[in-house]
Short mmCIF file of C-alpha atoms and ligand atoms in Angstrom, two decimals:
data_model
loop_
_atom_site.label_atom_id
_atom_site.label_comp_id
_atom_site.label_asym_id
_atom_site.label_seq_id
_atom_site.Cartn_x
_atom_site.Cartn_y
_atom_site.Cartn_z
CA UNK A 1 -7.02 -84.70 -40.43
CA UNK A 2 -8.95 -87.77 -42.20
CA UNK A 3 -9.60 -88.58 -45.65
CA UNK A 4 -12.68 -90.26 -46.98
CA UNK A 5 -12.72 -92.28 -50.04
CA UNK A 6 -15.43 -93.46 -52.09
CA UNK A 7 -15.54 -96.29 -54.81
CA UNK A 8 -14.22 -94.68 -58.15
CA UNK A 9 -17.52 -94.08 -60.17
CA UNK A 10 -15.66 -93.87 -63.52
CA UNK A 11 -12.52 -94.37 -64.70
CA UNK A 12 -9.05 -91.80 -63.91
CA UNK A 13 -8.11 -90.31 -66.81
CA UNK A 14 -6.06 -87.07 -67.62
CA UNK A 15 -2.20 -85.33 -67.21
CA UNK A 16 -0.61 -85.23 -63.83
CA UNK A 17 2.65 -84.11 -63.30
CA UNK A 18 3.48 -85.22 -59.75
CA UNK A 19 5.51 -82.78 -56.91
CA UNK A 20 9.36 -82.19 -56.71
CA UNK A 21 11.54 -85.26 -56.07
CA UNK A 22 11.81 -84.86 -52.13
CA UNK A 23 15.67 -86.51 -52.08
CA UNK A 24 16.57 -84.34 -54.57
CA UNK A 25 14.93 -80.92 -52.73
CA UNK A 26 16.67 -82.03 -49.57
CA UNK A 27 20.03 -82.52 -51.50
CA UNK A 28 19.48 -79.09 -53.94
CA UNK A 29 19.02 -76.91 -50.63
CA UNK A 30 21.73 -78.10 -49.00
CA UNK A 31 24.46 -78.14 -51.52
CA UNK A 32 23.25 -74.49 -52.38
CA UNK A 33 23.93 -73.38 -48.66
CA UNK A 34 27.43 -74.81 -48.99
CA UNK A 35 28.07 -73.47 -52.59
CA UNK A 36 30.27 -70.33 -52.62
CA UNK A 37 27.61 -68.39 -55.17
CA UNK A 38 23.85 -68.10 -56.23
CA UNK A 39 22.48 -71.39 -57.71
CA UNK A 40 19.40 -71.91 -59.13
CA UNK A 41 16.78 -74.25 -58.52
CA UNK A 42 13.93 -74.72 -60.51
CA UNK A 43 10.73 -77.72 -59.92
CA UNK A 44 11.72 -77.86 -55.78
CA UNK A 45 8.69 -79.70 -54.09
CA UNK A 46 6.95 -77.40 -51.63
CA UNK A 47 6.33 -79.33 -48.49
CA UNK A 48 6.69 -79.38 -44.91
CA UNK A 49 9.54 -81.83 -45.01
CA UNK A 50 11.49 -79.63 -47.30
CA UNK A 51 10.63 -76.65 -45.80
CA UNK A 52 12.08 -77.81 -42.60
CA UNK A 53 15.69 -78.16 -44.38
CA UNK A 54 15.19 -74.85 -46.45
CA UNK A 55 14.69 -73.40 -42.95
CA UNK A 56 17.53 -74.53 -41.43
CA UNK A 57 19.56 -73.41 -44.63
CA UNK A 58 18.44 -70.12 -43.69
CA UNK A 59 19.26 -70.13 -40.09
CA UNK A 60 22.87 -71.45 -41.24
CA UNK A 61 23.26 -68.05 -43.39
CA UNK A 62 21.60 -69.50 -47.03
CA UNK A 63 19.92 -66.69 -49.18
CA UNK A 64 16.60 -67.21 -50.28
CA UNK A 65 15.14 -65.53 -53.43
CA UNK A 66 12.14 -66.50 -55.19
CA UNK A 67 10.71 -65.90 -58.68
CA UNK A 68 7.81 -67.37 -60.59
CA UNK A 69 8.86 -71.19 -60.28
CA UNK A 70 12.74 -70.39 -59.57
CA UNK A 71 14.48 -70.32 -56.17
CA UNK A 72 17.70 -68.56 -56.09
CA UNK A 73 20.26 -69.44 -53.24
CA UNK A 74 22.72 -67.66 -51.74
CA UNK A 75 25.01 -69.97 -50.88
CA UNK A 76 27.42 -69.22 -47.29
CA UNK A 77 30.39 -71.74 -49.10
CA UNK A 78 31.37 -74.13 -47.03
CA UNK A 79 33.44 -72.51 -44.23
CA UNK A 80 30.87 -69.94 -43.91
CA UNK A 81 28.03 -71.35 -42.27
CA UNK A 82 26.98 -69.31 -39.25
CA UNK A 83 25.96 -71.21 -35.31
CA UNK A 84 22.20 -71.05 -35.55
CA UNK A 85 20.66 -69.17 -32.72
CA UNK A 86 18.38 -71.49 -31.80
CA UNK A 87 17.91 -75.36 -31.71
CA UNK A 88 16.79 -76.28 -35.55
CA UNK A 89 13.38 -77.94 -36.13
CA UNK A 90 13.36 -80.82 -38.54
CA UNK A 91 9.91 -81.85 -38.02
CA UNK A 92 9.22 -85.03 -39.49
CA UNK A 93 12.14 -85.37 -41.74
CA UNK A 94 14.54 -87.79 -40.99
CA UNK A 95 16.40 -86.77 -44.21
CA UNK A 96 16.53 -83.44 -42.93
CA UNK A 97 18.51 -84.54 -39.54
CA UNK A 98 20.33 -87.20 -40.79
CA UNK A 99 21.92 -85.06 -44.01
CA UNK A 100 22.11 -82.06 -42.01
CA UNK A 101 23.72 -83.46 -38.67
CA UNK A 102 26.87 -84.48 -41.50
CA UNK A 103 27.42 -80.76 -42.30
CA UNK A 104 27.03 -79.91 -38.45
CA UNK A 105 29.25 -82.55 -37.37
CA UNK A 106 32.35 -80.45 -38.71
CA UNK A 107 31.52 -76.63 -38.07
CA UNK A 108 33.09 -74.90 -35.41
CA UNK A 109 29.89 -74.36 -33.44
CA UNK A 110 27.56 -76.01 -31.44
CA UNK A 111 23.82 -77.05 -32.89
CA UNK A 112 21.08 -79.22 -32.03
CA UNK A 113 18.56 -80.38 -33.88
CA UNK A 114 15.11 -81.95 -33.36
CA UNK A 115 11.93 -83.46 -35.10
CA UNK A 116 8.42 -84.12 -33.88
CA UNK A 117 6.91 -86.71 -32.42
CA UNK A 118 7.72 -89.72 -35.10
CA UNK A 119 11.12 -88.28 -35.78
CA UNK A 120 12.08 -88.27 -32.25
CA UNK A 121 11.53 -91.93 -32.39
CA UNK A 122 13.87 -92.42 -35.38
CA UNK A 123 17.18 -94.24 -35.04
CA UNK A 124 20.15 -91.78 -35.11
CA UNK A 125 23.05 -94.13 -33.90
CA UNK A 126 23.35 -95.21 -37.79
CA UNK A 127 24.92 -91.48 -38.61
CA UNK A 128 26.61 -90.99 -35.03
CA UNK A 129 28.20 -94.09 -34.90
CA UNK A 130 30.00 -93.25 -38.18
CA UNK A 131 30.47 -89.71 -37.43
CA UNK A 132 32.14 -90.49 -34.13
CA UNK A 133 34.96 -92.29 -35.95
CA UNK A 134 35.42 -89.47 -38.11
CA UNK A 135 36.25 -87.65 -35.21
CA UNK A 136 32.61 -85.84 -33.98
CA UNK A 137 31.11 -85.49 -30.60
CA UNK A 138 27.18 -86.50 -30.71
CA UNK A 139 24.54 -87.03 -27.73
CA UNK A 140 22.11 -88.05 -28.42
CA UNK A 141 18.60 -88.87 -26.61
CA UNK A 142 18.21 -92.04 -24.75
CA UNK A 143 17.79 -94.96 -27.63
CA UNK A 144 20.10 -93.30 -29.79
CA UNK A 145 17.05 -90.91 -30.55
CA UNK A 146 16.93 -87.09 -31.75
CA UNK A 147 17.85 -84.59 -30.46
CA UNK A 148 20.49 -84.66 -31.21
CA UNK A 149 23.36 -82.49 -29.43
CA UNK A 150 26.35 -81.60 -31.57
CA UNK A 151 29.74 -79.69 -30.50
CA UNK A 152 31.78 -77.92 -32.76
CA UNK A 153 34.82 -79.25 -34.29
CA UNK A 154 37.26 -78.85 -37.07
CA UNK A 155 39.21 -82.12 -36.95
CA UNK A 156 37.16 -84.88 -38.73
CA UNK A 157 39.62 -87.34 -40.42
CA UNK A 158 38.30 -89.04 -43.68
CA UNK A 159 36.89 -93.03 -42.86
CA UNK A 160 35.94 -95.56 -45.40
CA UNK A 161 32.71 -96.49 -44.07
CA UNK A 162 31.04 -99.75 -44.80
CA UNK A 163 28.11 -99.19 -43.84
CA UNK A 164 25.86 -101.69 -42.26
CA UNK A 165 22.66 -101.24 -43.78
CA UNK A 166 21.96 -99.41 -47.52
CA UNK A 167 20.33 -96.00 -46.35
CA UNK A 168 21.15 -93.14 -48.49
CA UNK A 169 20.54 -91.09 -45.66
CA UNK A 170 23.72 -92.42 -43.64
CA UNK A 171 25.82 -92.47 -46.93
CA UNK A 172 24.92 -88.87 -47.84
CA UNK A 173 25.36 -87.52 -43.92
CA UNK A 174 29.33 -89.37 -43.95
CA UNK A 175 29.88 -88.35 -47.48
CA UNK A 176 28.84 -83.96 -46.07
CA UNK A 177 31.10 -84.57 -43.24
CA UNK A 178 33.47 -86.08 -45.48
CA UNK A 179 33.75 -82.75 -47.68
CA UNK A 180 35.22 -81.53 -44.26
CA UNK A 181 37.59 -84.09 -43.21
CA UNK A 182 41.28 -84.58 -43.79
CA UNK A 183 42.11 -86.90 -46.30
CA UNK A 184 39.63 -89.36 -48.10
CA UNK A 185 35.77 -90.75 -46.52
CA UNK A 186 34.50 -93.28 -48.76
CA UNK A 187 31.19 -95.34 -48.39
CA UNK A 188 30.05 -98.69 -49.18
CA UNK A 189 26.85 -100.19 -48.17
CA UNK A 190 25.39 -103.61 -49.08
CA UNK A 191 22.86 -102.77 -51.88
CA UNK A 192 23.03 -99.54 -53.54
CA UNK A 193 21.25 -97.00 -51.99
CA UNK A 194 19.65 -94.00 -53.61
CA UNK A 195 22.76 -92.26 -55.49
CA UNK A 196 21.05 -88.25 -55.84
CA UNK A 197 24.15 -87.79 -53.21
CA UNK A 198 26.64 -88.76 -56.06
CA UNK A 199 24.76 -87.74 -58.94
CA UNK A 200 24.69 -84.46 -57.91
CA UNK A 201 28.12 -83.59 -56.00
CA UNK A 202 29.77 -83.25 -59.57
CA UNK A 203 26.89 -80.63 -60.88
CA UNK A 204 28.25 -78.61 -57.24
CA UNK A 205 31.62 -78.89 -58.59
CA UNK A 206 33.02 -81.78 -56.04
CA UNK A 207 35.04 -84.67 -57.93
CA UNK A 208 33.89 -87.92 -56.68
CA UNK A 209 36.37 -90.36 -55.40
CA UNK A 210 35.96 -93.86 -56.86
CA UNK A 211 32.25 -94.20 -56.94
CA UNK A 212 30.76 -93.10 -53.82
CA UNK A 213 33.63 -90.97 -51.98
CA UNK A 214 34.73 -87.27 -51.66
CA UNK A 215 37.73 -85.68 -50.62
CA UNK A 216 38.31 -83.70 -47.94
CA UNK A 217 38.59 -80.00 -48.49
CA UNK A 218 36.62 -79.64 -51.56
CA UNK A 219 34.70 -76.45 -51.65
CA UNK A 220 31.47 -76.31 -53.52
CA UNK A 221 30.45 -73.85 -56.26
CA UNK A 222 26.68 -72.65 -57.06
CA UNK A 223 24.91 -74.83 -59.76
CA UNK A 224 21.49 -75.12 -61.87
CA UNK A 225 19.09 -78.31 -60.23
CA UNK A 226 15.97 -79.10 -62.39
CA UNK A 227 14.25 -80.93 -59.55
CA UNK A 228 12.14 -83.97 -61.62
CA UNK A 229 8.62 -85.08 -60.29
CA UNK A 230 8.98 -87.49 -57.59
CA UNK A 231 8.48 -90.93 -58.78
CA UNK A 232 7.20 -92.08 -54.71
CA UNK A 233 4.64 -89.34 -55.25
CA UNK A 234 3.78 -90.74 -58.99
CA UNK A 235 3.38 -94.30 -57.53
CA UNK A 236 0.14 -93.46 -55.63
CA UNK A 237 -1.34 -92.46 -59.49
CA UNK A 238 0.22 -95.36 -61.47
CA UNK A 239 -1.00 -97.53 -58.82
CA UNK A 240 -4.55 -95.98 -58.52
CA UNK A 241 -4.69 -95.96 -62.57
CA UNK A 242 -3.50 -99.56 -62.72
CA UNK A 243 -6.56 -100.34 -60.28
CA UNK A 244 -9.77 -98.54 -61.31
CA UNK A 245 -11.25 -100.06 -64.48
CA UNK A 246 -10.65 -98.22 -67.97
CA UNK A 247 -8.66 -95.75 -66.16
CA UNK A 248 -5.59 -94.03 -67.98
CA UNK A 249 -3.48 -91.92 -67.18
CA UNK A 250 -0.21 -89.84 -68.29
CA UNK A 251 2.76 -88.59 -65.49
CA UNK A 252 4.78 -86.17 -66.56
CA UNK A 253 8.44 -85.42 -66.05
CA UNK A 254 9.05 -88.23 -63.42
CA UNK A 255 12.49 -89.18 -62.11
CA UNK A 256 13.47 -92.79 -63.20
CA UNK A 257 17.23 -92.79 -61.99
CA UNK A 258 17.91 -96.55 -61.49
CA UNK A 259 17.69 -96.68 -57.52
CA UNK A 260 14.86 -95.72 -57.35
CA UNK A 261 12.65 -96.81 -59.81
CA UNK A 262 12.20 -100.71 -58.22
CA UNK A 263 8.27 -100.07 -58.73
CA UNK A 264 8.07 -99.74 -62.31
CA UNK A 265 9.63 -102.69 -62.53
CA UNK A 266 7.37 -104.56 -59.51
CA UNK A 267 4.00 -103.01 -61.56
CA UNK A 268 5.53 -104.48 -64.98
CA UNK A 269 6.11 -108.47 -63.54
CA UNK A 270 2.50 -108.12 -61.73
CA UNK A 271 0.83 -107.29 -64.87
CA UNK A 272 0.75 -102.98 -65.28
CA UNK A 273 0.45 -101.57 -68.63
CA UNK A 274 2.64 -99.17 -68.26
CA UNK A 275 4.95 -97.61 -71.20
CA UNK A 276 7.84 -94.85 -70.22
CA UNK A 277 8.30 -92.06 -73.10
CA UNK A 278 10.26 -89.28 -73.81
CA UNK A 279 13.14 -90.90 -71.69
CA UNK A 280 15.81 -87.65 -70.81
CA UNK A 281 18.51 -86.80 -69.03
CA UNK A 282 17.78 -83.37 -66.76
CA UNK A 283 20.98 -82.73 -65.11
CA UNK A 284 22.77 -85.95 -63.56
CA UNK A 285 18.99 -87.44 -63.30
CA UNK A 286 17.16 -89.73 -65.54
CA UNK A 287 13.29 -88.35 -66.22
CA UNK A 288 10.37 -89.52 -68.90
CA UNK A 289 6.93 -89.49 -69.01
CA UNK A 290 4.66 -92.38 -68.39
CA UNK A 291 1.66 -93.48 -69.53
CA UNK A 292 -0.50 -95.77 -67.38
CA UNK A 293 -3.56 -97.83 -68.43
CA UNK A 294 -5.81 -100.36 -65.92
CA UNK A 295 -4.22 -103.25 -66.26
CA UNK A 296 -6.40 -106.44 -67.21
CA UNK A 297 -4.81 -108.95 -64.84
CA UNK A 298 -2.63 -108.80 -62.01
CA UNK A 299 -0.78 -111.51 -59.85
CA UNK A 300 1.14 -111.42 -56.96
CA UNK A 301 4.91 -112.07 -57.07
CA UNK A 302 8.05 -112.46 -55.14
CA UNK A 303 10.02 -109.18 -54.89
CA UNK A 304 13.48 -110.16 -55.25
CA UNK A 305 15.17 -108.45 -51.76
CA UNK A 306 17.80 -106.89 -54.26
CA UNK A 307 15.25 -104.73 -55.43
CA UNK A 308 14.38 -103.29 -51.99
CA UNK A 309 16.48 -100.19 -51.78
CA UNK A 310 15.20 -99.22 -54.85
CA UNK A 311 11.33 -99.28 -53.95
CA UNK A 312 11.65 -98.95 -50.20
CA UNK A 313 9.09 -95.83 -49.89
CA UNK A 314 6.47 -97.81 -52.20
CA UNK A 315 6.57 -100.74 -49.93
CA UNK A 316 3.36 -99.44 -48.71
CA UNK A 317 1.35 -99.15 -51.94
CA UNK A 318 2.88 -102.15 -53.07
CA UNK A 319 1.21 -103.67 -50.24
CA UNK A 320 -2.04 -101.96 -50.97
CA UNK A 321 -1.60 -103.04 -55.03
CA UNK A 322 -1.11 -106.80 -54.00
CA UNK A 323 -4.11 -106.91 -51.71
CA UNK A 324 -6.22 -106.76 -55.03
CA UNK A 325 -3.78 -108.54 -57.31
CA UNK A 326 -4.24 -112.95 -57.34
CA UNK A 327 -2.21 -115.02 -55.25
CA UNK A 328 0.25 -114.21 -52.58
CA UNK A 329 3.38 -111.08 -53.14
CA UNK A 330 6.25 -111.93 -51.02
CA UNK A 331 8.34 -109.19 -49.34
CA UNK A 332 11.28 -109.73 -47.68
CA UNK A 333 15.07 -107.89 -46.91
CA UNK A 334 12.38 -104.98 -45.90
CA UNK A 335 12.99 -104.32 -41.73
CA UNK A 336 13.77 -100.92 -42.30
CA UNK A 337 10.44 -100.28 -42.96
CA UNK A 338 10.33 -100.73 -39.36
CA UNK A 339 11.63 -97.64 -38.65
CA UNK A 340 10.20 -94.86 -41.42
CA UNK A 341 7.94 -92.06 -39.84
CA UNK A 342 5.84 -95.35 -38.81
CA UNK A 343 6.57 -98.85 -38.13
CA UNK A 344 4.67 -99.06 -42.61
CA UNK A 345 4.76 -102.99 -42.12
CA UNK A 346 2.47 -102.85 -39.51
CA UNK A 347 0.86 -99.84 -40.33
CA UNK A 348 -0.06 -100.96 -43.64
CA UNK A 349 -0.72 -104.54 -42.25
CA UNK A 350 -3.21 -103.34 -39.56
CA UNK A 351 -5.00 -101.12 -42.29
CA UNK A 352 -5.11 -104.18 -44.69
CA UNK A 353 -6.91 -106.73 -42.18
CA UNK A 354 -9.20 -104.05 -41.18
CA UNK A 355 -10.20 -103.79 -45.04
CA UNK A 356 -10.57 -107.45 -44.96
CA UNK A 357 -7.45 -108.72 -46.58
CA UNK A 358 -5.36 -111.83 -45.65
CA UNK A 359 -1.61 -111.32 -44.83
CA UNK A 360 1.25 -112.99 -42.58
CA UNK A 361 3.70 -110.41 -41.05
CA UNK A 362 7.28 -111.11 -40.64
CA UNK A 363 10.31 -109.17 -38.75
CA UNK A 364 11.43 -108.15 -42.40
CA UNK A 365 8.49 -108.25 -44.67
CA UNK A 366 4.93 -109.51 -45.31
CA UNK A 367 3.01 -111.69 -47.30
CA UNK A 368 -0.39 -110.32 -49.05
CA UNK A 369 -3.01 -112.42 -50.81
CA UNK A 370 -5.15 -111.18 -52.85
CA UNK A 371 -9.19 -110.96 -52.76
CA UNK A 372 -11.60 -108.12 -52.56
CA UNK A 373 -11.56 -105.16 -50.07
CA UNK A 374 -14.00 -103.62 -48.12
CA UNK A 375 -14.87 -100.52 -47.07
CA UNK A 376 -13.71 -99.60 -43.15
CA UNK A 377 -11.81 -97.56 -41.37
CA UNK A 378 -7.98 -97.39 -41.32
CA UNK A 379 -5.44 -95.53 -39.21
CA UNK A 380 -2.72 -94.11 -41.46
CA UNK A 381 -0.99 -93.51 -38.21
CA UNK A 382 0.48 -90.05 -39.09
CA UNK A 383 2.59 -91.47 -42.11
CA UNK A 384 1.80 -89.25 -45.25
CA UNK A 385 2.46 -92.68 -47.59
CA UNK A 386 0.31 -95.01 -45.87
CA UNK A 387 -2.59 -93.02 -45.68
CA UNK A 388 -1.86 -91.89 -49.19
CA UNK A 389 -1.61 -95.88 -50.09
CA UNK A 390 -4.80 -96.86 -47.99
CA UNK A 391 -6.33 -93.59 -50.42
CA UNK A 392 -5.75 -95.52 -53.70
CA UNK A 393 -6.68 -98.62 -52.18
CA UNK A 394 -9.74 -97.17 -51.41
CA UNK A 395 -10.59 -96.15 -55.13
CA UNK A 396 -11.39 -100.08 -55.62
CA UNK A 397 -13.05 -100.82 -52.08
CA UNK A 398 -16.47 -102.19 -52.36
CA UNK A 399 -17.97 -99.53 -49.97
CA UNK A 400 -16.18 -96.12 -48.32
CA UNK A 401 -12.98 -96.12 -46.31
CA UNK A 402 -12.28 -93.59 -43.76
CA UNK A 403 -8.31 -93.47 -42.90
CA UNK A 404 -7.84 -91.56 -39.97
CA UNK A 405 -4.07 -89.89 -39.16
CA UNK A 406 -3.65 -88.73 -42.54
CA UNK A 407 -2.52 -84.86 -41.89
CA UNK A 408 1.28 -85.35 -42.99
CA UNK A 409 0.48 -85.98 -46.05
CA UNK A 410 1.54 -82.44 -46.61
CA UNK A 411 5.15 -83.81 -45.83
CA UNK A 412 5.57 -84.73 -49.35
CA UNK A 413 2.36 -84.23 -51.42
CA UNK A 414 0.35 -81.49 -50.10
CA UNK A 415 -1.85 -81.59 -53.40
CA UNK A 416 -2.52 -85.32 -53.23
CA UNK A 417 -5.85 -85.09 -52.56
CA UNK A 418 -6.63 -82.44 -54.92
CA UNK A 419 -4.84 -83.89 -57.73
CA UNK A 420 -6.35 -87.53 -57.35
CA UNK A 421 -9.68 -85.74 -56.91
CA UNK A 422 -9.03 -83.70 -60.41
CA UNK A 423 -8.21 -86.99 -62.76
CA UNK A 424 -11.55 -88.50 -61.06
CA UNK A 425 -10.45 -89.78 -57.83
CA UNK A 426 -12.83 -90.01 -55.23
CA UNK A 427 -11.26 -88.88 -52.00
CA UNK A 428 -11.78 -86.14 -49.71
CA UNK A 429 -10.63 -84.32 -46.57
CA UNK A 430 -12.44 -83.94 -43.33
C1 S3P B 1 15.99 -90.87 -48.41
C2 S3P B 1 16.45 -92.13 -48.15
C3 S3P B 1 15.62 -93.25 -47.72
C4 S3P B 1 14.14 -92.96 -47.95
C5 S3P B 1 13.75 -91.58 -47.52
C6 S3P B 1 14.55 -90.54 -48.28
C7 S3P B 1 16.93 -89.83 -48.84
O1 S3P B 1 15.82 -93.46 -46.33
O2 S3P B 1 13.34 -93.91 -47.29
O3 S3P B 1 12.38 -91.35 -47.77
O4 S3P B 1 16.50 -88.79 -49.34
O5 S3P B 1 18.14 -90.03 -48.69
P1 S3P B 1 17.07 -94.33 -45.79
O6 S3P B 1 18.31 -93.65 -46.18
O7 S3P B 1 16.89 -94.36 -44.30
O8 S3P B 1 16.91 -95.68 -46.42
#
């Protein structure tokens, strides 16, 4: 599939409220299957990533039940997960595997589970190596790559894991095995991580151990999960109002829990007008509304590397934001980007000199400098957020882009293009 954008001919202006929060879908479903009772789960994003884990759910014994906007889930509990019949399909999420593969790690069956072709690429020693000194037996695919091959066990022991890199993906899949394990697992990682993991153990009824540990043993009971509107997906519209000239716009219901929202703040220091309202706590998550005019000026800046984890999927629209923006943004501390469903550095670098715009590339980041971009075409490479980022760039292009690769969009935000298209966006499918 390929999008098409044109020039924006006026301004972006009405309500969007952006899809479910993707962590928190993964982390909803999952809990649910382990719960012993029906939760209920309101605002999940509908998308092929999630469906992938809401499938496997299933094939592990999970009760689905819809109605209206409300899921109901049958959860097994934790000891009553049943061996899948088949190998299970997590197509291109690597949240999927990497979550999942903790919970499979310590059943008494066998599973295996694979992705497509990007996922299959994906580093998985991060989660064996830890899960292997808990106690589980892993193959995987030559270059520590999926599948993955796991055999049943019930003797993980507890670890405390420092973990090398801050993924909440490894954190979460030790911290599911840990609910298994005798004694304690605890995690630390170098810069805090995404925390939906801890946020919403407690709301499943699991005490947390210190700040980011669980106890072995601890059984799960059903719970409520408002799912917020993902703030990655909102970034694509506070980016694309911040661009096109007299635009405004207002996002509704967005997560802001502090890991994750590093590109409010990045949008504020380069010059956004952007105001949060209505600031609420929905279960253990932090939401609010925000409105977004074009901002007048913007300039380039150094992202601090702290700040990483907590804007690590925006990276890419970041990127596209600073190719218009004056002077040079600096990115550094950002090599994991290396190894998302594309290499995004030099995805998004590729796509940005074919546009016309200066950059340097580094191991672990990139420098942008700002000018004008032209129209082109760009290969989004099969990564739903840099096509999605090369979209909004495109709003401000001086002529049409055409971004090839674009079909997994429907990963996370399979009404991207009609939403941008229905605030005045001009983008379409081909
Ligand atoms: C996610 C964690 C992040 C993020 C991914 C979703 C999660 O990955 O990039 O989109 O839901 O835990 P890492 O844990 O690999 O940093």
């Amino acid at each position: 599939m390929m999008l098409e954008t044109q020039p924006a001919s006026a301004p972006l202006q009405g309500e969007v409220t952006p899809p479910g929060d993707k962590s928190i879908s993964h982390r909803a479903l999952i809990f649910s299957c382990l719960a012993e009772g029906e939760s209920r789960v309101t605002g999940l994003l509908q998308s092929e990533d999630v469906k992938a884990t809401e499938k496997a759910c299933v094939q592990l014994g999970m009760g689905v039940r819809r109605q209206g906007q409300t899921l109901f889930l049958q959860g097994v509990g934790s000891r009553g997960l049943s061996a899948p019949g088949a190998p299970l399909d997590m197509g291109n999420s690597g949240t999927a595997m990497r979550l999942l593969a903790g919970v499979l790690a310590a059943q008494p069956f066998d599973s295996v589970l694979f992705g497509d072709e990007s996922l299959n690429q994906r580093p998985m020693t991060r989660i064996v190596k830890p899960l292997t000194l808990m106690g589980a037996t892993i193959e995987t695919g030559k270059n520590g790559t999926p599948p993955l091959r796991i055999a049943g066990t019930s003797a993980l022991h507890g670890i405390d894991y420092e973990s090398p890199i801050a993924s909440a993906q490894v954190k979460s899949c030790v911290l599911l095995a840990g609910l298994y394990a005798d004694g304690q697992t605890t995690v630390s990682e170098p810069l805090l991580s995404r925390d939906h993991t801890e946020q919403m153990l407690p709301a499943f009824g699991a005490e947390l151990v210190g700040p980011c540990g669980v106890a072995g043993g601890t059984r799960l009971t059903a719970a409520t999960v408002h799912v917020p509107a993902d703030i990655s997906s909102a970034a694509f519209f506070m980016v694309a109002a911040t661009l096109v000239p007299g635009s405004e716009l207002l996002l509704r219901n967005v997560g802001l829990n502090r890991t994750r929202d590093g590109i409010v703040q990045v949008l504020r220091e380069m010059g956004a007008d952007l105001t949060v309202h209505d600031l609420r706590r929905q279960g253990g998550e932090q939401v609010g509304d925000i409105r977004i005019r074009c901002a007048r000026r913007l300039r380039g800046i150094d992202i601090p590397e702290e700040w990483v984890p907590s804007l690590i999927d925006e990276v890419p629209v970041i990127m596209a934001l600073a190719a218009v923006s004056e002077g040079t943004t600096r990115i550094r501390g950002a090599a994991e980007l290396r190894v998302k469903e594309s290499d995004r550095l030099d995805v998004m670098a590729k796509g940005l000199r074919q546009l016309g715009v200066q950059l340097k590339e580094y191991e672990d980041g990139v420098d942008v400098t700002g000018g004008s971009v032209n129209g082109g075409r760009v290969d989004g490479a099969g990564d739903h957020r840099c096509a999605m980022s090369f979209a909004v760039l495109g709003q401000v292009a001086s002529a049409a882009v055409a971004i090839e690769g674009a079909e997994h969009i429907n990963t996370s935000f399979p009404s991207f293009v009609r939403d941008l298209a229905a605030v005045g966006g001009c983008v379409d499918e081909r």
